[in-house]
Amino acid sequence: MSQEKLVEVKNLKQHFKLGRNNVVKAVDGLTFDIYKGETFGLVGESGCGKSTTGRSIIRLYNSTDGEVLFKGDNVQGKKNKSELKKFNRQMQMIFQDPYSSLNPRMTVMDIIAEGIDIHGLAKNAEERKAKVYELLETVGLNKEHASRYPHEFSGGQRQRLGIARALAVDPEFIIADEPISALDVSIQAQVVNLMKKLQKEKGLTYLFIAHDLSMVKYISDRIGVMYFGKLVELADAEELYKNPIHPYTRSLLSAIPLPDPIYERNRKRIVYDPSQHDTSEEPEFREISPKHWVLCTTKEFEAYKKEQQNTVTN
Amino acid sequence: MDRLLEVNDLHVSFNTYSGEVQAVRGVNFHLNKGETLAIVGESGSGKSVTTKALMGLLPKPHGFIKQGSITFDNTDISKMKDKDLQKIRGKEIAMIFQDPMTSLNPTLKVGTQIMEGLIKHQGMGKADARNKAIELMNLVQIPNPEARMKQYPHQFSGGMRQRVVIAMALACNPRVLIADEPTTALDVTIQAQILDLMKDIQKKVNTSIIFITHDLGVVANIADRVAVMYAGKIVETGTVDEVFYNPKHPYTWGLLGSMPTLESDEEELFAIPGTPPDLIAPPKGDAFAARNRFALEIDFVEEPPMFKVSDTHYAATWLLHEDAPKIEPPASVKRRIESMDHSEEATRS
């Protein structure tokens, strides 16, 4: 994995106004980088702002504050048509619900070729067809499927169509917003295997948003944990699971049910109590050990650090 | 052991425009007093339909019990008239649905909804029902029940709503509680709370639970026994330990293998190829054969019977036949089981 930054999110804020005196701070000051070729996992409970983050990065929302840089260029802000076109080709999204994200009145051929048409990537009808067939094969479907409509496919197959559509314009960066949550267990594994394979072949970079922590751990290189619009912890996937520091991360990890009856019988659930933090000081995002960041106050920082040293020496 | 509920050779079908969908094709299981039986399977495997049949909630007239019996307390409830069934439904057998928002009436106060069953089935007066409702809300750990009773479902969070639904289900001290994916719509931390709550309540009131889910982690947490369903049939059944530590059916292997472990660094997940069969025309032989990389020739011709592994553990796969080649579970599944054995030693020491 290179250390070249593909996406830089700087102090991103996305607030939604609900009436006069009511503002929902869905995303509140998020800062992180996504390196080229990696999979960055974003986890958290529903309502923590993880999907909003993904949507702000791809410009589906105009952010309230902060900026998102893609290869050094600001994603947000005014853009003319050709700039927008150029940007849209580089970044694509796979949505959660494979039932509502495909137009039921378009054939698979037209759904997948939509991006190809907009960006003029095919010189003639022949080439367009060939490209769609190739994409279908890439995602494990075949060319007979091109003339069908979305309702003729199962959930897992539809999600493959969603992936094929995202790949059609040769993007570098794909945001996958809960791409497997709506699928059955056995089908989830198929889609995840496919995404991993494509990443290897095409050098894609993923932002993988999900609430299923074991799957996120499996697919991601680094993971960010979100709680109420803020990142509370960020670390390499392995490190985060072996050595979670923030109490919220710990409670989240302790809540994952594992298919292991004896472990489950002895499981100790950790309950997160937000009031345990010292509120007199605004917490900051600090680096506890190399590449492991935690949201904490100065006092907590010292305590966490001490704890860290103890675990290392033991 | 006391058998509270027994299902024998249950067949459920639906008439549709394209033909008869055989959603459940001969299911046998029983439920003992005070235990939790988990039914696992993918969507379309017939797990929800089985429990709907138990409750007499199949959509009429196109959904119907084609064959088989459901014995509850020595009476066959599958052939009961609707009127008689109403006395059992909600009182003796209660149900918790997946989505708490759609199973609560948005126009009625939560308290009214909990009291409804008490007034209908127990013949309680309003004041008594109110007190009992508060007691129930305390049981499911809803803080401040007197005030919360007067609120509407939209004023509750997802986890709290599910607690209300559980309180409603428990209102008449049912002997059987059927929970159809009660935690699927909830976050992991809330899910853990609800599971703990259900176990806690089960200890207090000693109901039997049928728990339907597709999440094997949840099964390991809550179940005493497991039935794995595929294409309208139970393919493997046993105690949780037997099914998780000594799985015999290739479909169970596939389910276990397709979940990543937190320790694993494997390049590829053990995915089950293909998709479940069309139940309008179920395949000949073993329904799983087409997706099974260990399928034998006989799998495509004849359906495997339930082979006995132990007194409580059965699996429907020809691999267990004495003439079948000895096939080991795939490496990833074996590694997973081995890694779990370590945890066993750790907890013992």
XYZ file of C-alpha atoms in Angstrom:
663
model
C 0.000 0.000 0.000
C 1.353 3.379 -0.941
C 1.222 6.344 1.380
C -0.121 8.592 -1.355
C -3.227 10.365 -0.109
C -6.145 9.925 -2.475
C -8.846 11.514 -0.372
C -8.305 14.020 2.402
C -11.232 14.918 4.600
C -10.546 18.034 6.624
C -12.792 19.127 9.433
C -15.882 18.096 7.466
C -19.175 19.287 8.895
C -22.625 18.466 7.634
C -25.446 20.064 9.552
C -29.089 19.757 8.629
C -31.566 22.428 9.627
C -34.824 21.107 10.965
C -36.905 24.148 11.655
C -35.816 27.364 13.238
C -33.859 26.389 16.290
C -33.128 22.828 15.539
C -29.931 21.761 13.831
C -28.851 18.164 13.475
C -25.094 17.921 13.442
C -24.925 14.690 11.460
C -21.217 15.056 10.807
C -19.329 17.352 13.094
C -15.687 17.992 12.362
C -14.370 14.875 10.689
C -10.742 14.639 9.631
C -9.128 11.637 8.021
C -7.189 10.568 4.929
C -7.730 7.667 2.615
C -4.606 6.336 0.955
C -4.434 5.064 -2.588
C -5.246 1.377 -2.934
C -6.503 0.814 0.580
C -9.906 0.002 1.988
C -10.983 2.414 4.642
C -13.785 1.074 6.824
C -16.199 3.405 8.565
C -18.287 1.864 11.334
C -20.788 3.087 13.849
C -24.386 2.725 14.902
C -27.261 3.937 12.783
C -27.557 7.682 12.983
C -23.888 8.267 13.772
C -23.341 10.010 10.443
C -21.349 7.399 8.563
C -23.586 7.407 5.483
C -23.776 11.200 5.540
C -19.978 11.280 5.494
C -19.910 9.094 2.393
C -22.535 11.205 0.698
C -20.737 14.444 1.512
C -17.478 13.096 0.132
C -19.111 12.293 -3.204
C -20.905 15.639 -3.309
C -24.429 14.361 -2.837
C -24.666 16.987 -0.102
C -23.058 20.401 0.012
C -21.033 20.352 3.169
C -21.661 22.951 5.855
C -18.004 23.450 6.602
C -14.632 21.868 6.014
C -13.303 20.437 2.833
C -12.789 17.199 1.011
C -9.753 16.967 -1.240
C -9.561 14.350 -3.939
C -6.029 14.115 -5.313
C -5.483 17.607 -3.974
C -8.559 19.154 -5.609
C -11.477 20.352 -3.558
C -14.564 18.257 -4.168
C -16.998 20.747 -2.741
C -17.716 24.184 -4.104
C -18.799 25.473 -7.461
C -17.756 23.576 -10.492
C -18.592 23.974 -14.145
C -19.944 21.133 -16.203
C -16.685 19.791 -17.502
C -15.027 19.897 -14.103
C -17.964 18.070 -12.613
C -17.829 15.453 -15.328
C -14.171 14.862 -14.729
C -14.758 14.528 -11.021
C -17.718 12.190 -11.378
C -15.677 9.756 -13.399
C -13.136 9.298 -10.678
C -15.504 8.635 -7.827
C -18.443 6.233 -7.801
C -20.833 4.880 -5.245
C -22.433 1.520 -4.491
C -25.640 1.885 -2.529
C -27.089 -0.161 0.264
C -30.408 -1.161 -1.173
C -30.037 -3.003 -4.458
C -33.811 -2.792 -4.914
C -34.235 0.970 -4.904
C -30.918 1.978 -6.466
C -31.598 0.487 -9.902
C -34.165 2.081 -12.204
C -36.862 -0.579 -12.695
C -37.755 0.732 -16.156
C -34.294 0.480 -17.644
C -32.648 -2.638 -18.971
C -29.417 -3.804 -17.437
C -27.630 -2.747 -20.610
C -28.847 0.849 -20.241
C -28.257 0.972 -16.492
C -24.648 -0.069 -16.812
C -24.016 1.963 -19.961
C -25.455 5.180 -18.531
C -22.073 6.351 -17.314
C -20.413 5.221 -20.531
C -22.883 7.336 -22.526
C -22.575 10.420 -20.354
C -18.811 10.402 -20.494
C -18.667 9.320 -24.131
C -16.465 6.348 -23.387
C -17.704 4.245 -26.295
C -17.189 5.292 -29.908
C -20.118 3.339 -31.311
C -22.954 1.027 -30.319
C -20.795 -1.999 -30.939
C -18.157 -0.855 -28.464
C -20.780 0.117 -25.905
C -22.246 -3.361 -26.036
C -18.836 -4.972 -25.761
C -18.025 -2.847 -22.715
C -21.249 -3.790 -20.940
C -20.720 -7.483 -21.675
C -17.218 -7.264 -20.303
C -18.437 -5.545 -17.138
C -21.137 -8.145 -16.625
C -18.550 -10.866 -16.890
C -16.248 -9.045 -14.475
C -18.904 -9.122 -11.777
C -19.816 -12.756 -12.392
C -22.921 -12.346 -14.535
C -23.159 -13.096 -18.248
C -24.126 -11.260 -21.379
C -27.573 -12.824 -21.623
C -28.441 -10.715 -18.595
C -27.968 -7.447 -20.495
C -31.442 -7.346 -21.992
C -33.247 -8.032 -18.717
C -34.796 -5.684 -16.177
C -33.732 -5.347 -12.535
C -36.775 -7.163 -11.142
C -35.596 -10.338 -12.815
C -32.569 -10.499 -10.531
C -32.013 -11.623 -6.949
C -30.598 -9.278 -4.301
C -27.048 -10.535 -4.674
C -27.202 -10.274 -8.458
C -28.567 -6.738 -8.226
C -25.714 -5.738 -5.990
C -23.379 -7.115 -8.685
C -25.168 -4.878 -11.190
C -24.608 -1.933 -8.867
C -20.910 -2.777 -8.795
C -20.779 -3.143 -12.575
C -22.426 0.256 -12.962
C -19.895 1.842 -10.634
C -17.012 0.236 -12.530
C -18.292 1.328 -15.947
C -16.502 4.684 -15.906
C -13.208 3.286 -14.585
C -13.227 5.097 -11.262
C -10.294 5.174 -8.887
C -12.316 5.508 -5.743
C -15.525 3.717 -4.795
C -17.719 4.535 -1.824
C -19.640 1.450 -0.759
C -22.435 2.402 1.606
C -23.499 -0.778 3.416
C -23.199 -2.789 0.205
C -23.909 -6.130 1.849
C -26.344 -5.322 4.656
C -29.399 -6.184 2.596
C -28.000 -9.534 1.471
C -28.098 -13.033 2.916
C -25.058 -14.369 4.729
C -23.976 -16.740 1.980
C -24.418 -14.044 -0.660
C -22.550 -11.460 1.428
C -19.421 -13.559 1.186
C -19.772 -13.724 -2.620
C -20.037 -9.942 -2.944
C -17.170 -9.273 -0.545
C -14.943 -11.750 -2.385
C -15.827 -9.999 -5.646
C -15.003 -6.568 -4.245
C -11.642 -7.810 -2.968
C -10.828 -9.403 -6.310
C -11.679 -6.224 -8.215
C -9.583 -4.149 -5.882
C -6.582 -6.335 -6.564
C -7.089 -6.315 -10.323
C -7.882 -2.649 -10.798
C -6.074 -1.053 -7.892
C -9.280 0.460 -6.549
C -9.571 2.423 -3.342
C -12.655 1.804 -1.218
C -14.482 3.628 1.486
C -16.478 0.805 3.042
C -19.316 1.966 5.259
C -21.011 -0.667 7.388
C -22.267 -1.589 10.794
C -21.286 -5.258 10.581
C -17.971 -5.082 12.379
C -16.666 -8.536 11.588
C -17.105 -7.969 7.853
C -15.520 -4.497 8.076
C -12.558 -5.948 9.913
C -12.195 -8.554 7.221
C -12.247 -6.203 4.231
C -10.590 -3.051 5.623
C -6.972 -2.018 6.001
C -7.816 0.829 8.352
C -10.995 1.499 10.294
C -12.564 4.638 11.672
C -15.175 4.374 14.424
C -17.837 7.068 14.467
C -20.045 8.150 17.325
C -22.527 11.007 17.077
C -20.930 12.696 14.083
C -17.372 12.417 15.320
C -14.552 9.964 14.800
C -13.658 8.516 18.171
C -10.961 6.112 17.080
C -8.918 5.426 13.974
C -6.370 2.651 13.535
C -5.225 -0.243 11.394
C -7.935 -2.907 11.328
C -5.839 -5.458 13.197
C -4.718 -2.952 15.822
C -8.249 -1.687 16.410
C -9.591 -5.145 17.150
C -6.641 -6.278 19.233
C -6.176 -3.073 21.117
C -9.265 -0.865 21.213
C -8.765 2.184 23.410
C -11.802 4.409 23.305
C -14.537 3.088 25.616
C -17.099 3.353 22.818
C -15.006 1.164 20.513
C -14.637 -1.337 23.323
C -18.369 -1.476 23.923
C -19.027 -1.836 20.211
C -16.571 -4.715 19.922
C -17.928 -6.422 23.003
C -21.418 -6.388 21.494
C -20.608 -8.345 18.313
C -22.189 -11.769 18.576
C -19.750 -14.445 17.425
C -20.763 -17.880 16.152
C -19.087 -19.550 19.108
C -21.470 -20.759 21.849
C -18.859 -21.117 24.600
C -17.477 -17.646 23.973
C -21.019 -16.283 23.988
C -21.838 -17.937 27.320
C -18.861 -16.252 28.951
C -19.106 -12.982 27.152
C -18.809 -9.825 29.195
C -20.553 -6.925 27.594
C -19.016 -3.511 28.128
C -21.577 -0.727 28.323
C -20.564 2.684 27.070
C -21.518 5.583 29.246
C -20.838 8.915 27.494
C -20.936 10.733 30.829
C -17.690 9.059 31.888
C -15.766 11.667 29.927
C -14.527 14.853 31.455
C -16.629 17.550 29.790
C -14.663 20.507 31.108
C -12.216 20.086 28.269
C -13.027 19.745 24.582
C -11.638 16.342 23.487
C -9.190 16.268 20.618
C -8.072 13.628 18.181
C -4.646 12.467 19.362
C -2.171 9.832 18.251
C -1.673 7.326 21.040
C 0.689 4.981 19.252
C 1.881 5.240 15.662
C -1.124 5.380 13.322
C -3.577 4.830 16.183
C -5.716 7.887 16.880
C -8.221 8.382 19.659
C -10.561 11.211 20.558
C -9.628 12.209 24.098
C -8.842 15.004 26.519
C -5.305 15.633 27.778
C -5.981 13.728 30.971
C -7.488 10.766 29.151
C -4.583 10.869 26.737
C -2.131 10.416 29.588
C -4.220 7.612 31.079
C -4.587 5.788 27.765
C -0.873 6.122 27.133
C 0.007 4.633 30.472
C -2.400 1.787 29.867
C -0.739 1.206 26.499
C 2.729 0.991 27.992
C 1.490 -1.456 30.575
C 0.021 -3.768 27.977
C 3.209 -3.632 25.950
C 5.473 -4.451 28.873
C 3.256 -7.267 30.127
C -38.284 -33.881 28.848
C -41.529 -32.012 28.471
C -42.489 -31.460 24.887
C -44.615 -28.399 24.650
C -44.888 -28.110 20.923
C -44.362 -30.665 18.227
C -44.376 -30.089 14.492
C -44.714 -33.130 12.287
C -44.121 -33.277 8.548
C -45.371 -29.735 8.016
C -45.926 -28.644 4.416
C -46.937 -25.080 3.644
C -47.656 -23.809 0.138
C -48.688 -20.586 -1.505
C -50.751 -20.321 -4.635
C -49.322 -17.699 -6.949
C -49.886 -16.795 -10.578
C -46.809 -18.696 -11.628
C -47.705 -21.813 -9.673
C -47.668 -23.362 -6.246
C -44.685 -22.239 -4.178
C -43.757 -25.004 -1.768
C -42.305 -22.792 0.923
C -42.117 -25.449 3.627
C -41.612 -29.030 2.515
C -41.827 -31.427 5.425
C -40.493 -29.889 8.593
C -40.211 -31.797 11.869
C -39.176 -30.288 15.158
C -40.201 -30.035 18.747
C -39.868 -27.482 21.494
C -39.214 -28.444 25.093
C -40.387 -26.529 28.095
C -38.176 -23.593 29.011
C -35.701 -23.957 26.155
C -34.761 -21.741 23.245
C -34.804 -23.235 19.791
C -33.197 -21.167 17.053
C -34.236 -21.634 13.446
C -31.566 -20.323 11.070
C -31.579 -19.994 7.331
C -31.431 -17.540 4.456
C -34.365 -15.492 3.321
C -36.768 -17.731 1.479
C -35.731 -20.842 3.388
C -39.186 -21.036 4.983
C -38.289 -20.156 8.569
C -40.782 -17.305 8.896
C -43.473 -19.222 7.049
C -43.100 -22.114 9.499
C -43.793 -19.868 12.467
C -46.616 -18.056 10.704
C -48.201 -21.464 10.209
C -47.787 -22.157 13.933
C -49.641 -18.976 14.765
C -52.321 -19.455 12.114
C -51.180 -16.265 10.456
C -50.740 -17.502 6.903
C -52.309 -15.095 4.423
C -55.567 -16.671 3.405
C -56.610 -18.069 1.042
C -53.451 -18.372 -1.027
C -51.248 -19.557 1.814
C -52.234 -22.878 3.351
C -51.003 -25.850 5.350
C -50.922 -28.651 2.842
C -50.003 -31.480 5.107
C -48.749 -32.266 8.579
C -49.649 -31.451 12.140
C -48.752 -28.945 14.838
C -49.347 -30.336 18.292
C -49.491 -27.870 21.142
C -50.352 -29.214 24.550
C -51.689 -32.465 23.043
C -54.052 -30.769 20.592
C -53.479 -30.353 16.881
C -53.749 -26.621 16.325
C -53.143 -26.780 12.582
C -56.715 -27.842 11.918
C -58.357 -25.629 14.504
C -61.017 -23.132 13.597
C -59.991 -19.491 13.652
C -62.214 -18.791 16.624
C -60.585 -21.448 18.789
C -57.145 -20.444 17.599
C -57.733 -16.904 18.780
C -57.874 -18.191 22.334
C -54.384 -19.605 21.973
C -52.812 -16.912 19.848
C -51.489 -14.093 21.977
C -52.306 -15.992 25.162
C -50.467 -19.290 24.956
C -48.287 -18.564 21.938
C -47.148 -14.984 21.434
C -45.049 -13.455 18.725
C -42.429 -10.745 18.392
C -41.930 -9.407 14.894
C -38.850 -8.093 13.168
C -39.782 -4.479 12.672
C -41.112 -2.869 15.849
C -42.379 0.151 13.949
C -44.779 -1.799 11.800
C -45.940 -4.136 14.542
C -47.095 -1.284 16.747
C -50.111 0.848 15.966
C -48.849 4.388 15.395
C -52.157 5.973 16.385
C -52.508 4.323 19.791
C -50.659 5.084 22.984
C -48.136 2.448 23.942
C -49.891 1.740 27.220
C -53.195 1.060 25.463
C -51.493 -1.422 23.193
C -49.937 -3.354 26.044
C -53.237 -3.350 27.954
C -55.225 -4.630 24.988
C -54.152 -8.262 25.377
C -54.670 -8.178 29.134
C -58.220 -6.933 28.788
C -59.065 -9.310 25.937
C -57.468 -12.515 27.170
C -57.309 -12.123 30.929
C -60.601 -10.287 31.341
C -58.907 -7.640 33.437
C -60.448 -4.315 34.280
C -58.793 -1.162 33.045
C -57.134 -0.264 36.340
C -55.710 -3.765 36.829
C -54.506 -3.857 33.252
C -52.796 -0.522 33.737
C -50.922 -1.738 36.776
C -49.935 -4.932 35.043
C -48.758 -2.937 32.004
C -46.512 -0.834 34.223
C -45.172 -4.004 35.775
C -44.443 -5.396 32.319
C -42.683 -2.225 31.241
C -40.527 -2.506 34.319
C -39.794 -6.115 33.435
C -38.513 -5.120 29.991
C -36.556 -2.271 31.603
C -38.287 0.726 30.099
C -37.413 3.590 32.424
C -40.163 5.758 33.809
C -43.106 3.540 32.718
C -45.946 5.714 34.072
C -44.991 8.553 31.745
C -43.915 6.347 28.850
C -47.321 4.604 28.806
C -48.949 7.776 27.588
C -46.588 8.200 24.677
C -46.940 7.069 21.088
C -44.621 4.595 19.318
C -42.861 7.318 17.311
C -41.597 8.804 20.567
C -39.637 5.630 21.263
C -36.268 4.625 19.824
C -35.922 1.341 17.910
C -34.608 -0.586 20.888
C -37.280 0.815 23.210
C -40.002 -0.025 20.686
C -38.799 -3.589 20.551
C -39.027 -3.670 24.359
C -42.643 -2.522 24.086
C -43.337 -5.315 21.622
C -41.746 -7.815 23.993
C -43.842 -6.463 26.862
C -46.977 -6.924 24.742
C -45.987 -10.454 23.870
C -45.339 -11.292 27.514
C -48.592 -9.730 28.722
C -50.507 -12.990 29.053
C -47.631 -15.148 30.292
C -47.403 -17.125 27.069
C -45.920 -20.572 27.238
C -44.311 -20.188 23.829
C -42.736 -17.013 22.532
C -41.956 -16.853 18.835
C -39.414 -14.178 17.974
C -39.038 -13.575 14.236
C -35.720 -11.765 13.714
C -36.411 -9.492 16.685
C -32.972 -7.887 16.636
C -32.203 -7.701 12.923
C -33.321 -4.087 12.574
C -31.334 -2.976 15.624
C -27.755 -1.837 16.146
C -25.278 -4.312 17.615
C -25.158 -2.643 21.016
C -28.962 -2.494 21.236
C -29.165 -6.032 19.908
C -26.941 -7.208 22.752
C -29.222 -5.498 25.262
C -32.373 -7.069 23.829
C -30.788 -10.539 23.758
C -29.711 -10.187 27.382
C -33.205 -9.013 28.244
C -34.847 -11.987 26.550
C -32.570 -14.452 28.336
C -33.228 -12.719 31.612
C -36.998 -12.792 31.142
C -36.910 -16.413 30.087
C -35.244 -17.268 33.385
C -37.866 -15.306 35.319
C -41.051 -16.501 33.632
C -39.815 -19.795 32.150
C -41.275 -19.517 28.654
C -40.040 -21.503 25.683
C -38.695 -19.441 22.831
C -38.526 -20.110 19.121
C -35.973 -17.656 17.807
C -35.748 -17.060 14.081
C -32.639 -15.428 12.713
C -30.076 -15.557 9.964
C -27.268 -14.409 12.225
C -25.220 -17.319 13.565
C -23.627 -15.089 16.176
C -27.031 -14.389 17.666
C -27.833 -18.105 17.602
C -24.677 -18.925 19.548
C -25.676 -16.319 22.080
C -29.266 -17.260 22.774
C -30.079 -20.791 21.666
C -30.042 -24.140 23.429
C -30.815 -26.034 20.262
C -30.532 -25.080 16.576
C -32.391 -26.104 13.431
C -30.777 -25.078 10.144
C -33.294 -24.625 7.342
C -32.666 -24.672 3.632
C -35.224 -24.563 0.819
C -38.162 -25.406 3.067
C -36.510 -28.216 4.979
C -34.500 -28.649 8.137
C -31.105 -29.912 7.014
C -29.359 -30.089 10.370
C -30.493 -29.956 13.954
C -28.728 -30.371 17.271
C -27.634 -28.558 20.405
C -25.720 -25.317 19.787
C -22.439 -26.955 20.720
C -23.023 -29.847 18.339
C -23.973 -27.666 15.403
C -21.225 -25.070 15.913
C -18.362 -27.347 16.953
C -19.222 -30.450 14.955
C -21.281 -29.365 11.954
C -22.087 -32.156 9.521
C -24.105 -30.650 6.699
C -22.226 -28.865 3.901
C -24.751 -26.026 4.038
C -23.952 -25.442 7.707
C -20.266 -25.467 6.757
C -21.025 -22.849 4.147
C -22.918 -20.638 6.577
C -20.137 -20.843 9.154
C -17.427 -20.378 6.539
C -18.982 -17.342 4.914
C -18.682 -15.316 8.115
C -15.234 -13.871 8.706
C -13.780 -14.469 12.147
C -12.256 -11.534 13.978
C -8.903 -13.318 13.998
C -8.870 -14.540 10.418
C -6.685 -13.087 7.728
C -7.827 -15.335 4.984
C -7.604 -14.116 1.435
C -11.016 -15.321 0.432
C -14.183 -16.175 2.318
C -15.701 -19.604 1.844
C -18.725 -18.460 -0.111
C -21.592 -20.724 -1.103
C -21.804 -20.382 -4.887
C -25.070 -19.721 -6.696
C -28.467 -18.885 -5.257
C -31.221 -20.855 -3.472
C -33.497 -22.960 -5.699
C -36.870 -21.929 -7.018
C -39.487 -23.517 -4.775
C -42.162 -23.546 -7.470
C -40.267 -26.458 -8.967
C -37.987 -27.770 -6.206
C -35.036 -29.712 -7.595
C -35.000 -33.490 -7.534
C -32.883 -35.019 -4.801
C -31.073 -32.797 -2.336
C -32.132 -29.164 -2.860
C -28.650 -27.990 -1.874
C -26.815 -30.297 -4.304
C -26.389 -27.699 -7.062
C -24.545 -25.332 -4.724
C -22.693 -28.032 -2.843
C -19.070 -28.632 -3.811
C -19.152 -31.925 -1.914
C -22.277 -33.193 -3.681
C -22.337 -36.893 -4.484
C -24.069 -38.409 -7.498
C -26.902 -39.651 -5.344
C -27.622 -36.105 -4.171
C -29.067 -35.284 -7.577
C -31.288 -38.367 -7.607
C -32.556 -39.041 -4.142
C -33.224 -36.915 -1.158
C -31.076 -37.734 1.864
C -32.909 -38.838 5.017
C -32.011 -37.450 8.431
C -28.907 -39.306 9.589
C -28.347 -39.622 13.297
C -25.092 -38.233 14.632
C -26.038 -38.341 18.293
C -29.288 -38.544 20.245
C -29.865 -34.865 19.712
C -27.879 -34.211 16.553
C -29.246 -35.068 13.098
C -28.245 -33.990 9.597
C -29.758 -34.634 6.177
C -26.749 -35.295 3.987
C -25.636 -38.399 2.140
C -22.108 -37.716 3.373
C -23.134 -39.364 6.626
C -24.105 -42.610 4.893
C -21.739 -45.447 5.729
C -20.821 -45.961 2.061
C -20.107 -42.288 1.438
C -16.527 -41.112 0.980
C -15.034 -39.566 4.104
C -15.106 -35.832 3.516
C -13.706 -33.364 5.959
C -15.194 -29.892 6.356
C -13.366 -27.241 4.299
C -10.131 -25.950 5.791
C -11.478 -22.526 6.729
C -14.347 -24.070 8.684
C -11.977 -26.479 10.434
C -9.641 -23.684 11.379
C -12.563 -21.738 12.733
C -13.652 -24.648 14.899
C -10.085 -25.209 16.079
C -9.723 -21.580 17.008
C -12.932 -21.875 19.016
C -11.536 -24.903 20.846
C -8.761 -22.688 22.154
C -11.287 -20.365 23.634
C -12.804 -23.393 25.330
C -9.508 -24.248 27.009
C -8.998 -20.652 27.992
C -12.325 -20.430 29.758
C -11.800 -23.715 31.543
C -8.403 -22.897 32.921
